[in-house]
Amino acid sequence: MIAPAQRPDARRHLLGIGGLSPQEITALLDLSEAEVAVSRQTEKKKSVLKGRTQINLFFEASTRTQSSFELAGKRLGADVMNMSVASSSVKKGETLIDTAMTLNAMQPDILIVRHHSAGAVALLAQKVACSVVNAGDGAHEHPTQALLDALTIRRHKGRIARLIVAICGDVLHSRVARSNILLLNALGAEVRVVAPSTLLPSGIEEMGVRVFRRMDEGLKNADVVMMLRLQRERMEGAFVPSVREYFRYFGLDAAKLAHAKPDALVMHPGPMNRGVEIASEIADGPRSVIEEQVEMGVAVRMAVIETLLARAEGNT
Amino acid sequence: MSDRPLVIEKTRIVDPARGLDAVGTIIAVDGRIAAAGPDALNQGRPDGATVIDGQGLAVLPGLVDARVFIGEPGGEHRETIASASAAAAAGGVTSILTMPDTNPVIDDVAIAEFVMRTARETALVNVFPAAALTKGLAGKDMTEIGLLADAGVRAFTEGRKTLADPALMRRIMTYARDFGAVVMHETQDAALAGHGVMNEGLLASWLGLPGIPGEAEIIPLERDLRLAALTGCRYHAAKISLGESAAVLSAAKRRGVAATAGVSINHLALNENDVGQYRTFFRLSPPLRREEDRLAMVDALANGTIDIIVSSHDPQDADDKRRPFAEAEAGAIGLETLLPAALRLHHSGAVPLMRIVEAMTAAPAKLLGIDRGTLKPGAPADLALVDLDRPFVFSEELIRSRSKNSAFENARFEGQVLRTVVSGRTVFEAAGE
């Protein structure tokens, strides 16, 4: 597997899982555990980032991820500002650089950025003086999602190494899949992908995964079943013929899940298409940890923000 | 012609049109080559000549670059005819074929004549406008190929576009054949390429960028070659990038199809790995391919399957390049680096010098039917005086093009142009010469 190269200034930013060492990943997960405890207290606020400014810059709408980052920043004591830039008003990347310069002039300490174009967050990071967290860039990476998935798995299974993790569905368009493939491989899991070939990227066999086109084979003995969202515009003839056909062969239901280990975890990055990639009874069933993933999301984002700002301020 | 005669002595003369590679003298008088070869000094130097000692240097015919995108008319902020010609002169390029993707499109006689007139008034090098195959590059109605050819247009091309409709392509080729017009065509199926922005494969997949499969080039190329066979049209595949394309082309040539092909210098010198982490100066069309394909392009150049090398000079302003990769414009400038980058193939021993020079001089001149690209007596005195071994770094401040989107920024080269001459007149001299 060819791991993507790390940028030289990567330590100031979190632009992707690519380039992180297993030690760095583990350290982030360990700190996240402590943040979980903070979030479960009555008094949920730390003062470690008192006086710091965090700007959430979302070029692509996402209520869930944006709220999660907002809460993470606030629980650390930072002042958090949300900026949603509707993609319709964005005149391509021209304003991406302009926006970066404008925000930079406001002296933020950290920028959380989501953009619909792969590489856009790294481009923006080159133009600002503060730390940048990639909250999802096109089909490239979504590192905090992979970290929260790993944290969820580790809390249930005690480890990542040697677990069989099946990532199922639209791998082609998924930044979640790419970040997870990188992270799970870094920590020694056996990663599988299960999807129709129209939803798999070129060269997938060389990305450090075993490839399956049937759910019963791909889920066999799996410890974790990770479902991916299928965008509506892709499900009616463009990449798969119909919702019912997709659900029949690739939707997670009880019969397919029966091939996984009895204690297998069911995960989904959300938002779910019930009855498309996952049956409601499974999403709400005893093996689902989907809600817990949301909780872990806040903890992981707290850990990431705290770590980057500590580094930027030379405290580590 | 008021210019003094020019004499370059004791220099290596590389003139592929005559198969000449020898040390000798070049004499240019009244804008034309009077003599070029070992015995050129037999009749003595002309009176009042500028004499240059060419020892240790080489003289090549001025390069003929058959694929140059310019911004004039309509995109003068990117490049004017004058600024492109200055870049060409600095690169030893003395003739350029300009593409019709301008605003307005070069699709009728008046606009073609505007370019030729502007070139006469402002350009340092010879400018030959290519005209569109269809009006407005809209892919619907054919242009006035006869009238344009009579006005001096040497080639017809849809610019960056590939005609999707095979019936229209067939009719245009049939009609063009009657006028002996050359049809140059980029071959990339727009639907199959889709939203792709780089070569399809593992690298694109990790970067999360949509890929362009090789078949998007091969399928229209095969179609065009079949239509060339059917119509007897003089067909030129403008920019191929794949080993498979070379194989398809070679087979067609063996069957007797009147086809030729070009490759951009980028596809001889670079591969998809150069994209690195979303470096938009390496977003090109066709996309940079795998190293195996680059090597196949070099082989195809060496064995003559590929006829010519082009710069595919394509200026884009910074605002159109400083974007996320998938939103950046494709293209890179190349007039100034065409020769130095091509000389890498000479220094590495991959392609003989004579063949490299032929592919940028005699071969494109023949394709366009112009009396240039050679140093034979009587030809216009278009030449480049080159130190084939001098190392230099192509830094941004050297760039003469109005746009700075070079895929060779800060590249190390061996082989620098010291002087460029068009019709006997020096149009470029390297600093310090």
XYZ file of C-alpha atoms in Angstrom:
749
model
C 0.000 0.000 0.000
C 1.289 3.456 -0.885
C 0.490 5.779 1.978
C -0.154 9.386 0.998
C 2.714 11.718 1.794
C 2.701 14.029 4.746
C 3.069 17.767 4.321
C 6.019 19.318 6.110
C 3.829 21.616 8.215
C 1.406 18.828 9.036
C 1.986 18.989 12.770
C 0.321 22.379 13.032
C -2.749 21.085 11.191
C -4.840 17.959 10.971
C -5.425 17.654 7.246
C -5.771 13.901 7.066
C -4.938 10.570 8.639
C -2.345 10.089 5.881
C 1.066 10.748 7.397
C 0.044 10.331 11.055
C 2.088 7.737 12.903
C 0.367 4.973 14.910
C 1.770 6.657 18.037
C 0.187 9.985 17.151
C -3.140 8.315 16.460
C -3.003 6.417 19.729
C -2.115 9.561 21.677
C -5.138 11.341 20.215
C -7.372 8.413 21.134
C -5.986 8.341 24.681
C -6.650 12.039 25.170
C -10.125 11.554 23.681
C -10.917 9.079 26.480
C -10.282 11.817 29.013
C -12.495 14.204 27.052
C -15.317 11.659 27.143
C -15.165 11.901 30.920
C -15.399 15.694 30.727
C -18.484 15.479 28.528
C -20.170 13.134 30.968
C -19.710 15.441 33.965
C -22.391 17.866 35.017
C -19.840 20.651 34.648
C -18.787 20.071 31.027
C -16.502 23.005 30.540
C -12.715 23.172 30.647
C -10.848 26.441 30.544
C -7.788 25.216 28.677
C -8.697 27.244 25.559
C -9.998 30.315 27.351
C -9.584 33.366 25.151
C -8.842 31.344 22.004
C -10.946 31.807 18.885
C -12.192 28.913 16.789
C -13.899 29.521 13.457
C -15.940 26.795 11.813
C -15.859 27.426 8.088
C -18.239 25.155 6.234
C -18.403 25.465 2.459
C -20.666 22.423 2.451
C -23.632 22.267 4.770
C -23.379 19.817 7.658
C -25.398 20.402 10.781
C -24.005 17.380 12.596
C -20.305 17.826 12.073
C -20.492 21.571 12.556
C -22.422 21.191 15.834
C -19.953 18.593 17.026
C -16.974 20.879 16.399
C -18.830 23.803 17.929
C -19.554 21.886 21.094
C -15.995 20.587 21.233
C -14.572 24.091 21.048
C -17.001 25.458 23.624
C -16.337 22.659 26.085
C -12.663 23.533 25.866
C -13.485 27.142 26.706
C -12.830 28.649 23.271
C -14.931 31.318 21.598
C -16.512 29.639 18.600
C -17.848 31.322 15.509
C -19.698 29.514 12.735
C -19.423 30.607 9.140
C -21.497 28.770 6.610
C -20.634 29.617 3.060
C -23.332 28.274 0.793
C -21.646 26.553 -2.109
C -23.939 28.353 -4.576
C -22.415 31.690 -3.626
C -18.872 30.370 -3.763
C -17.325 31.287 -7.064
C -15.049 28.278 -7.203
C -11.749 28.444 -5.290
C -11.180 32.087 -6.047
C -13.085 33.052 -2.946
C -11.540 30.151 -1.048
C -8.223 32.013 -0.994
C -10.000 35.325 -0.424
C -11.981 33.877 2.457
C -8.824 32.403 3.934
C -7.081 35.781 3.833
C -10.079 37.535 5.364
C -10.427 35.045 8.190
C -6.703 35.061 8.790
C -6.869 38.797 9.382
C -9.329 38.134 12.222
C -6.544 36.327 14.097
C -8.281 33.039 14.833
C -6.356 30.340 16.675
C -7.899 27.462 14.819
C -9.998 26.989 11.707
C -12.270 24.008 11.186
C -12.885 23.675 7.463
C -15.172 21.586 5.329
C -15.093 21.945 1.550
C -16.626 20.040 -1.343
C -13.332 19.830 -3.243
C -10.484 17.421 -2.471
C -7.329 19.232 -1.400
C -9.158 22.504 -0.725
C -8.516 22.418 3.030
C -4.785 21.860 2.504
C -4.742 24.760 0.028
C -6.439 27.009 2.573
C -4.050 25.856 5.296
C -1.134 27.188 3.229
C -2.623 30.666 3.334
C -3.351 31.118 7.039
C -1.193 31.519 10.104
C -3.334 29.408 12.449
C -4.002 25.701 12.845
C -6.449 24.068 10.468
C -8.559 20.963 10.955
C -9.959 19.203 7.919
C -13.633 18.536 8.601
C -13.988 16.800 5.247
C -12.602 17.739 1.805
C -14.392 16.282 -1.199
C -13.768 12.561 -1.512
C -10.333 12.885 0.066
C -10.294 12.699 3.874
C -12.388 13.201 6.986
C -9.849 12.501 9.711
C -11.925 13.256 12.819
C -14.577 10.799 11.617
C -11.975 8.034 11.381
C -10.652 8.926 14.825
C -14.097 8.845 16.402
C -14.809 5.540 14.707
C -11.553 4.135 16.083
C -12.332 5.447 19.558
C -15.763 3.828 19.474
C -14.302 0.520 18.339
C -11.513 0.607 20.898
C -13.888 1.279 23.765
C -15.898 -1.819 22.839
C -13.170 -4.179 21.673
C -10.235 -2.934 23.704
C -8.001 -2.713 20.647
C -7.928 -2.142 16.893
C -5.140 -4.517 15.927
C -6.199 -7.752 14.233
C -9.895 -6.848 14.221
C -11.747 -7.514 10.985
C -13.484 -4.315 9.868
C -15.809 -4.390 6.859
C -16.474 -0.996 5.238
C -19.577 -1.332 3.074
C -21.127 0.806 0.379
C -20.122 3.894 -1.573
C -16.350 3.781 -1.075
C -15.812 5.624 -4.375
C -17.183 8.965 -3.167
C -16.394 8.514 0.519
C -13.804 10.526 2.420
C -14.871 8.590 5.511
C -13.789 5.347 3.836
C -10.373 6.721 2.826
C -9.597 8.069 6.284
C -10.763 4.844 7.904
C -8.747 2.665 5.549
C -5.624 4.647 6.452
C -6.252 4.701 10.181
C -7.342 1.102 10.578
C -4.338 -0.093 8.589
C -2.007 2.071 10.655
C -3.314 0.403 13.819
C -3.105 -3.111 12.390
C -6.711 -4.041 11.628
C -7.727 -6.253 8.713
C -9.734 -3.939 6.480
C -12.286 -5.135 3.984
C -14.463 -3.196 1.610
C -17.754 -4.531 0.296
C -19.502 -2.782 -2.589
C -20.644 -3.127 -6.169
C -17.689 -2.361 -8.449
C -19.339 0.836 -9.685
C -18.899 2.258 -6.189
C -15.235 1.278 -5.783
C -12.330 3.548 -6.746
C -9.762 2.500 -9.321
C -6.828 0.713 -7.701
C -8.813 -0.236 -4.569
C -7.005 -3.592 -4.391
C -3.770 -1.699 -3.747
C -5.193 0.482 -0.999
C -4.552 -1.987 1.778
C -7.925 -3.694 1.777
C -9.489 -6.969 0.738
C -12.252 -6.362 -1.768
C -15.616 -8.158 -1.729
C -18.630 -7.751 -3.984
C -20.999 -9.804 -1.831
C -22.075 -8.933 1.685
C -22.194 -12.533 2.950
C -18.536 -13.060 2.028
C -17.335 -9.614 3.081
C -19.055 -9.740 6.464
C -17.944 -13.258 7.326
C -16.421 -13.187 10.839
C -16.278 -9.393 10.857
C -15.808 -7.675 14.229
C -17.046 -4.350 12.921
C -19.486 -3.536 10.115
C -19.169 0.045 8.978
C -21.889 1.241 6.637
C -21.456 4.235 4.317
C -24.090 6.666 3.194
C -25.251 6.426 -0.417
C -26.155 9.842 -1.848
C -29.640 10.001 -3.295
C -28.503 11.187 -6.730
C -26.365 8.064 -7.059
C -28.961 5.459 -6.196
C -31.425 5.709 -9.039
C -29.589 4.494 -12.073
C -26.331 6.427 -12.047
C -24.216 4.022 -10.009
C -26.736 1.389 -8.949
C -30.055 0.643 -10.651
C -32.481 1.316 -7.826
C -32.872 1.643 -4.089
C -34.603 -1.697 -3.811
C -31.889 -3.500 -5.730
C -29.193 -1.786 -3.688
C -30.871 -2.649 -0.421
C -31.384 -6.215 -1.562
C -27.694 -6.830 -2.220
C -25.858 -4.268 -0.105
C -28.254 -2.955 2.529
C -27.452 -4.183 6.032
C -30.270 -6.340 7.371
C -30.431 -9.117 9.938
C -29.718 -11.867 7.417
C -26.535 -10.239 6.149
C -25.396 -9.208 9.614
C -25.710 -12.846 10.688
C -22.519 -13.565 8.738
C -20.521 -11.269 11.013
C -19.372 -12.286 14.491
C -22.198 -12.432 17.037
C -20.782 -9.456 18.914
C -20.010 -7.409 15.806
C -20.482 -3.656 16.062
C -22.643 -1.836 13.543
C -21.496 1.674 12.670
C -22.610 4.491 10.393
C -21.149 7.987 10.039
C -24.608 9.481 9.542
C -26.896 10.780 8.367
C -28.450 7.398 7.580
C -30.693 6.466 4.687
C -32.886 3.952 6.448
C -34.017 1.253 4.067
C -31.238 2.081 1.615
C -27.913 1.114 3.129
C -29.237 -0.007 6.482
C -32.475 -1.460 7.818
C -34.102 0.431 10.687
C -34.142 -2.627 12.918
C -30.360 -2.892 12.611
C -29.714 0.834 12.981
C -31.733 0.855 16.203
C -30.751 -2.667 17.255
C -28.548 -3.901 20.085
C -25.354 -4.074 18.067
C -25.623 -0.537 16.748
C -23.180 1.961 18.240
C -24.273 4.744 15.923
C -25.409 7.095 18.690
C -22.241 6.447 20.633
C -20.253 7.484 17.558
C -21.884 10.890 17.797
C -20.843 11.196 21.447
C -17.290 10.111 20.643
C -17.219 12.710 17.895
C -17.300 15.555 20.390
C -14.563 13.954 22.509
C -12.259 13.283 19.567
C -12.695 16.826 18.254
C -11.891 18.218 21.699
C -8.718 16.129 21.755
C -7.699 17.228 18.260
C -8.280 20.925 18.911
C -6.522 20.809 22.263
C -3.535 18.925 20.830
C -3.057 21.200 17.832
C -3.314 24.378 19.879
C -0.907 23.025 22.480
C 1.564 22.263 19.681
C 1.063 25.641 18.036
C 1.756 27.336 21.352
C 4.825 25.199 21.921
C 3.519 23.360 24.958
C 4.570 19.942 23.780
C 15.792 43.708 -45.229
C 18.074 46.161 -43.503
C 19.636 43.618 -41.152
C 23.315 42.928 -41.531
C 24.300 39.490 -42.766
C 24.874 36.976 -39.996
C 27.720 34.458 -39.861
C 28.017 31.775 -37.203
C 31.341 29.988 -37.458
C 32.802 26.695 -36.215
C 29.483 25.575 -34.847
C 27.729 22.256 -34.785
C 24.962 22.367 -37.379
C 22.042 20.038 -36.749
C 19.644 20.094 -39.689
C 17.416 17.013 -39.734
C 15.720 17.972 -43.008
C 19.060 17.346 -44.702
C 20.299 14.685 -42.312
C 23.162 17.033 -41.503
C 25.020 16.979 -38.186
C 28.430 18.515 -38.760
C 30.681 21.344 -37.673
C 30.625 24.233 -40.086
C 29.440 27.728 -40.761
C 26.042 29.299 -41.294
C 25.644 32.395 -43.391
C 22.398 34.304 -43.516
C 21.892 37.134 -45.959
C 18.742 39.146 -46.572
C 16.760 37.043 -44.151
C 17.562 33.735 -45.804
C 20.133 31.013 -45.361
C 22.857 31.608 -47.937
C 24.960 28.637 -46.899
C 25.047 26.192 -44.022
C 27.590 23.419 -43.740
C 31.275 22.538 -43.470
C 32.088 24.290 -46.743
C 29.976 27.384 -46.253
C 32.966 29.690 -45.887
C 34.393 28.707 -49.307
C 32.978 31.858 -50.836
C 34.145 33.966 -47.897
C 32.161 36.087 -45.446
C 29.664 38.576 -46.802
C 30.603 42.223 -46.276
C 29.492 43.872 -43.079
C 28.410 40.621 -41.490
C 27.872 40.108 -37.788
C 30.221 37.235 -36.996
C 29.591 34.901 -34.088
C 32.020 32.283 -32.856
C 29.895 29.195 -32.470
C 32.599 26.963 -31.058
C 31.191 24.468 -28.586
C 27.680 25.537 -29.493
C 25.049 24.164 -31.834
C 22.763 25.768 -34.359
C 19.366 24.211 -34.853
C 16.638 25.263 -37.226
C 14.232 27.519 -35.321
C 11.666 25.344 -33.598
C 8.161 25.007 -35.040
C 5.621 24.564 -32.259
C 2.352 23.279 -33.637
C 0.216 23.684 -30.538
C 0.165 27.034 -28.773
C -2.799 28.503 -26.925
C -2.867 32.285 -26.737
C -5.248 34.733 -25.073
C -5.543 37.187 -27.955
C -8.215 38.032 -28.850
C -10.337 37.951 -25.698
C -7.942 36.779 -22.995
C -5.099 39.252 -23.238
C -4.612 39.169 -19.462
C -3.340 35.603 -19.914
C -1.195 36.065 -23.009
C -1.023 38.303 -26.027
C 0.387 37.389 -29.398
C 3.316 39.661 -28.563
C 4.007 38.135 -25.136
C 3.691 34.595 -26.495
C 6.103 35.478 -29.266
C 8.613 36.824 -26.742
C 8.339 33.586 -24.784
C 8.745 31.622 -28.017
C 11.837 33.588 -29.009
C 13.406 32.929 -25.598
C 12.800 29.232 -26.139
C 14.331 29.068 -29.623
C 10.858 28.701 -31.147
C 10.547 30.702 -34.350
C 7.162 29.565 -35.645
C 3.996 28.897 -33.678
C 0.650 27.480 -34.669
C -1.917 29.243 -32.507
C -5.102 27.558 -31.412
C -8.567 28.859 -32.261
C -9.911 28.740 -28.662
C -10.013 32.493 -28.377
C -12.846 34.937 -27.867
C -14.084 35.352 -30.519
C -13.172 31.911 -31.828
C -10.915 31.863 -34.880
C -13.558 30.456 -37.156
C -13.714 32.864 -40.063
C -11.421 34.679 -42.415
C -11.733 38.100 -40.774
C -10.634 36.818 -37.375
C -7.820 34.718 -38.844
C -6.633 37.806 -40.698
C -6.825 39.836 -37.501
C -4.432 37.381 -35.854
C -2.078 37.399 -38.836
C -2.102 41.202 -38.958
C -1.572 41.565 -35.211
C 1.274 39.079 -35.485
C 2.913 41.007 -38.312
C 2.722 44.175 -36.246
C 3.653 42.846 -32.806
C 5.181 39.379 -32.915
C 8.866 38.501 -32.845
C 8.268 35.076 -34.413
C 6.169 33.636 -37.231
C 2.561 33.123 -36.197
C 0.274 30.758 -38.056
C -3.312 30.738 -36.804
C -5.153 27.437 -36.866
C -8.879 27.721 -37.451
C -11.743 25.906 -35.795
C -13.365 22.861 -37.374
C -16.814 24.116 -36.418
C -18.239 27.606 -36.055
C -17.808 28.911 -32.547
C -16.272 25.541 -31.587
C -19.886 24.570 -31.026
C -19.520 21.167 -32.638
C -22.359 21.769 -35.120
C -21.597 23.593 -38.359
C -18.325 23.350 -40.226
C -16.231 26.446 -40.835
C -15.321 27.822 -44.280
C -12.378 25.512 -44.672
C -11.681 26.509 -48.270
C -11.751 30.257 -47.716
C -9.707 29.936 -44.533
C -7.099 27.773 -46.274
C -6.866 30.310 -49.087
C -6.374 33.042 -46.484
C -3.309 31.196 -45.210
C -4.678 28.991 -42.439
C -2.414 25.937 -42.246
C -4.418 23.644 -40.005
C -7.884 23.084 -38.612
C -8.580 21.995 -35.089
C -11.287 22.093 -32.471
C -8.693 23.338 -29.970
C -9.124 21.796 -26.551
C -12.319 20.074 -27.638
C -13.004 16.729 -29.239
C -15.882 16.510 -31.695
C -18.366 14.084 -30.231
C -20.491 13.515 -33.331
C -18.829 10.943 -35.617
C -21.051 11.799 -38.592
C -20.042 15.455 -38.421
C -16.403 14.478 -38.006
C -16.662 12.315 -41.092
C -18.202 15.102 -43.188
C -15.606 17.625 -42.060
C -12.785 15.222 -42.854
C -14.280 14.430 -46.237
C -14.646 18.111 -47.065
C -11.188 19.004 -45.705
C -9.613 16.312 -47.888
C -10.767 18.108 -51.057
C -8.819 21.192 -49.956
C -5.817 19.231 -48.721
C -6.425 20.700 -45.283
C -4.848 19.159 -42.199
C -7.317 18.208 -39.476
C -5.697 18.239 -36.018
C -7.743 16.818 -33.241
C -7.384 16.310 -29.522
C -8.828 12.957 -28.647
C -10.561 12.898 -25.304
C -14.125 11.678 -25.053
C -15.833 14.290 -22.898
C -18.495 11.935 -21.591
C -16.085 9.172 -20.660
C -13.663 11.630 -19.095
C -16.637 13.006 -17.163
C -15.589 15.189 -14.264
C -12.180 13.533 -14.204
C -9.227 15.776 -13.426
C -6.246 13.419 -13.380
C -5.204 10.012 -14.604
C -7.503 7.326 -13.250
C -5.727 5.017 -10.861
C -4.425 4.539 -7.359
C -3.001 8.049 -6.993
C -6.252 9.736 -7.979
C -8.142 7.375 -5.694
C -6.044 8.293 -2.647
C -6.360 11.976 -3.436
C -10.121 11.593 -3.759
C -10.017 13.085 -7.250
C -12.150 11.771 -10.106
C -9.981 10.029 -12.691
C -9.884 10.001 -16.479
C -9.457 6.501 -17.886
C -7.084 5.889 -20.778
C -10.015 4.642 -22.832
C -11.320 8.227 -22.981
C -8.348 8.941 -25.266
C -8.106 5.640 -27.104
C -11.739 5.341 -28.194
C -11.950 8.695 -30.048
C -8.444 8.137 -31.431
C -9.479 4.799 -32.907
C -12.640 6.377 -34.280
C -10.712 9.204 -35.896
C -8.173 6.874 -37.452
C -10.970 4.814 -38.979
C -12.580 7.962 -40.338
C -9.204 9.078 -41.695
C -8.946 5.773 -43.535
C -12.513 6.112 -44.787
C -12.170 9.712 -45.966
C -8.519 9.908 -46.967
C -8.224 13.089 -44.920
C -4.841 14.317 -43.747
C -5.325 13.652 -40.022
C -3.154 14.599 -37.079
C -3.778 13.371 -33.522
C -2.798 16.478 -31.611
C -1.722 15.176 -28.223
C -1.548 11.533 -27.323
C -0.456 10.398 -23.884
C -0.700 6.607 -23.654
C 1.359 3.653 -24.784
C -1.850 2.116 -26.059
C -2.522 5.185 -28.212
C 0.910 4.834 -29.784
C 0.155 1.189 -30.562
C -3.166 2.091 -32.178
C -1.511 4.815 -34.205
C 1.359 2.626 -35.296
C -1.081 -0.022 -36.543
C -3.032 2.587 -38.516
C 0.157 3.918 -40.091
C 1.109 0.383 -41.118
C -2.268 0.068 -42.822
C -1.407 3.184 -44.821
C -3.638 5.716 -43.094
C -2.408 9.277 -43.720
C -2.113 10.042 -40.040
C 0.465 11.711 -37.850
C 0.588 12.420 -34.145
C 1.994 14.814 -31.638
C 2.910 14.589 -27.993
C 3.284 17.426 -25.554
C 6.669 17.888 -23.933
C 4.909 17.488 -20.581
C 3.981 13.913 -21.409
C 7.571 13.152 -22.380
C 9.042 14.670 -19.236
C 6.503 14.233 -16.438
C 4.125 11.662 -15.016
C 1.130 11.531 -12.687
C 3.353 11.449 -9.605
C 4.257 15.059 -10.282
C 0.736 16.033 -9.218
C 1.899 15.249 -5.674
C -0.394 16.893 -3.161
C -2.814 18.681 -5.490
C -0.254 20.747 -7.444
C -2.505 22.476 -9.946
C 0.324 23.410 -12.339
C 0.366 19.694 -13.165
C -3.314 19.591 -13.999
C -3.105 19.069 -17.740
C -5.253 17.790 -20.555
C -4.794 14.979 -21.350
C -3.774 14.260 -17.768
C -0.241 13.232 -16.896
C -0.174 9.445 -17.067
C 1.765 6.621 -15.469
C 5.542 6.375 -15.832
C 5.048 3.371 -18.148
C 3.087 5.608 -20.482
C 5.704 8.338 -20.371
C 8.336 5.774 -21.342
C 6.085 4.517 -24.130
C 5.765 8.100 -25.419
C 9.562 8.408 -25.461
C 9.857 5.131 -27.386
C 7.155 6.180 -29.827
C 8.999 9.427 -30.419
C 12.264 7.595 -30.982
C 10.796 5.117 -33.445
C 8.787 7.708 -35.370
C 5.296 6.566 -34.385
C 4.940 10.000 -32.829
C 5.893 12.607 -35.405
C 6.140 15.866 -33.530
C 6.667 17.366 -30.093
C 4.576 20.380 -29.072
C 4.726 22.646 -26.051
C 0.943 22.781 -25.742
C 1.679 26.186 -24.226
C -1.472 27.103 -22.343
C -1.280 30.227 -20.195
C -3.659 30.467 -17.241
C -3.667 33.307 -14.791
C -2.939 32.761 -11.132
C -6.575 33.088 -10.084
C -7.505 30.195 -12.337
C -4.720 28.014 -10.984
C -4.778 28.878 -7.278
C -7.874 26.840 -6.676
C -8.661 23.414 -5.346
C -7.264 20.937 -7.890
C -10.585 19.886 -9.388
C -11.632 23.521 -9.847
C -8.372 24.786 -11.361
C -8.029 25.295 -15.086
C -6.004 22.664 -16.947
C -2.866 23.619 -18.837
C 0.705 24.829 -18.448
C 2.902 27.274 -20.315
C 5.728 25.643 -22.255
C 7.245 27.705 -25.057
C 10.333 28.606 -23.054
C 10.963 25.108 -21.745
C 10.108 23.047 -24.850
C 13.701 22.725 -26.064
C 15.492 22.372 -22.693
C 12.986 19.761 -21.541
C 13.280 17.869 -24.835
C 17.068 17.921 -24.516
C 16.714 15.826 -21.375
C 15.899 12.957 -23.734
C 19.154 13.657 -25.583
C 21.263 13.850 -22.421
C 19.741 10.667 -21.030
C 20.439 8.897 -24.307
C 16.775 7.959 -24.720
C 16.338 9.587 -28.145
C 19.023 10.646 -30.651
C 19.498 14.414 -30.907
C 18.716 14.391 -34.628
C 15.345 12.770 -34.028
C 14.453 15.136 -31.174
C 15.269 18.171 -33.283
C 13.433 16.754 -36.292
C 10.284 16.342 -34.201
C 10.362 20.058 -33.371
C 11.524 21.435 -36.735
C 11.356 19.546 -40.024
C 8.447 17.300 -39.042
C 6.019 20.027 -37.898
C 7.088 22.265 -40.825
C 6.196 19.466 -43.198
C 2.894 18.888 -41.403
C 1.978 22.564 -41.796
C 3.395 22.837 -45.300
C 5.715 25.729 -44.468
C 9.220 26.302 -45.868
C 10.794 26.559 -42.425
C 12.256 24.132 -39.917
C 15.427 23.674 -41.932
C 18.789 25.384 -42.489
C 19.030 24.503 -46.160
C 20.173 27.317 -48.450
C 17.272 29.437 -49.597
C 15.120 28.787 -46.538
C 14.171 31.678 -44.242
C 16.986 32.184 -41.747
C 15.103 30.945 -38.662
C 17.543 29.416 -36.219
C 18.476 28.895 -32.605
C 22.012 29.073 -31.286
C 22.150 26.692 -28.362
C 24.637 25.581 -25.754
C 23.437 21.994 -25.557
C 25.192 21.322 -22.245
C 24.895 24.538 -20.284
C 23.006 23.935 -17.034
C 20.444 26.389 -15.765
C 17.504 26.572 -13.404
C 14.205 27.747 -14.862
C 13.252 30.162 -12.111
C 10.081 32.234 -12.120
C 11.894 35.474 -12.923
C 13.022 33.978 -16.243
C 9.431 33.507 -17.396
C 8.559 35.838 -20.240
C 5.068 34.557 -20.753
C 2.408 36.776 -19.233
C 1.193 33.777 -17.193
C 3.473 31.904 -14.836
C 1.841 28.468 -14.721
C 4.883 26.425 -15.650
C 5.105 22.727 -14.897
C 8.885 23.227 -14.916
C 9.187 25.989 -12.347
C 12.635 25.712 -10.751
C 13.454 22.679 -12.897
C 17.117 22.022 -13.684
C 17.936 21.790 -17.350
C 21.006 21.251 -19.485
C 20.786 23.130 -22.750
C 20.168 26.829 -23.012
C 19.152 28.960 -25.963
C 21.692 31.763 -26.417
C 20.305 33.469 -29.473
C 17.206 33.139 -31.610
C 17.028 34.438 -35.157
C 13.899 34.877 -37.274
C 14.360 35.650 -40.958
C 17.925 36.750 -40.282
C 17.016 39.117 -37.470
C 18.049 38.384 -33.895
C 14.904 38.361 -31.755
C 16.407 36.989 -28.562
C 19.779 36.983 -26.877
C 20.381 35.334 -23.513
C 21.502 37.682 -20.768
C 25.285 38.038 -20.640
C 25.831 36.912 -24.239
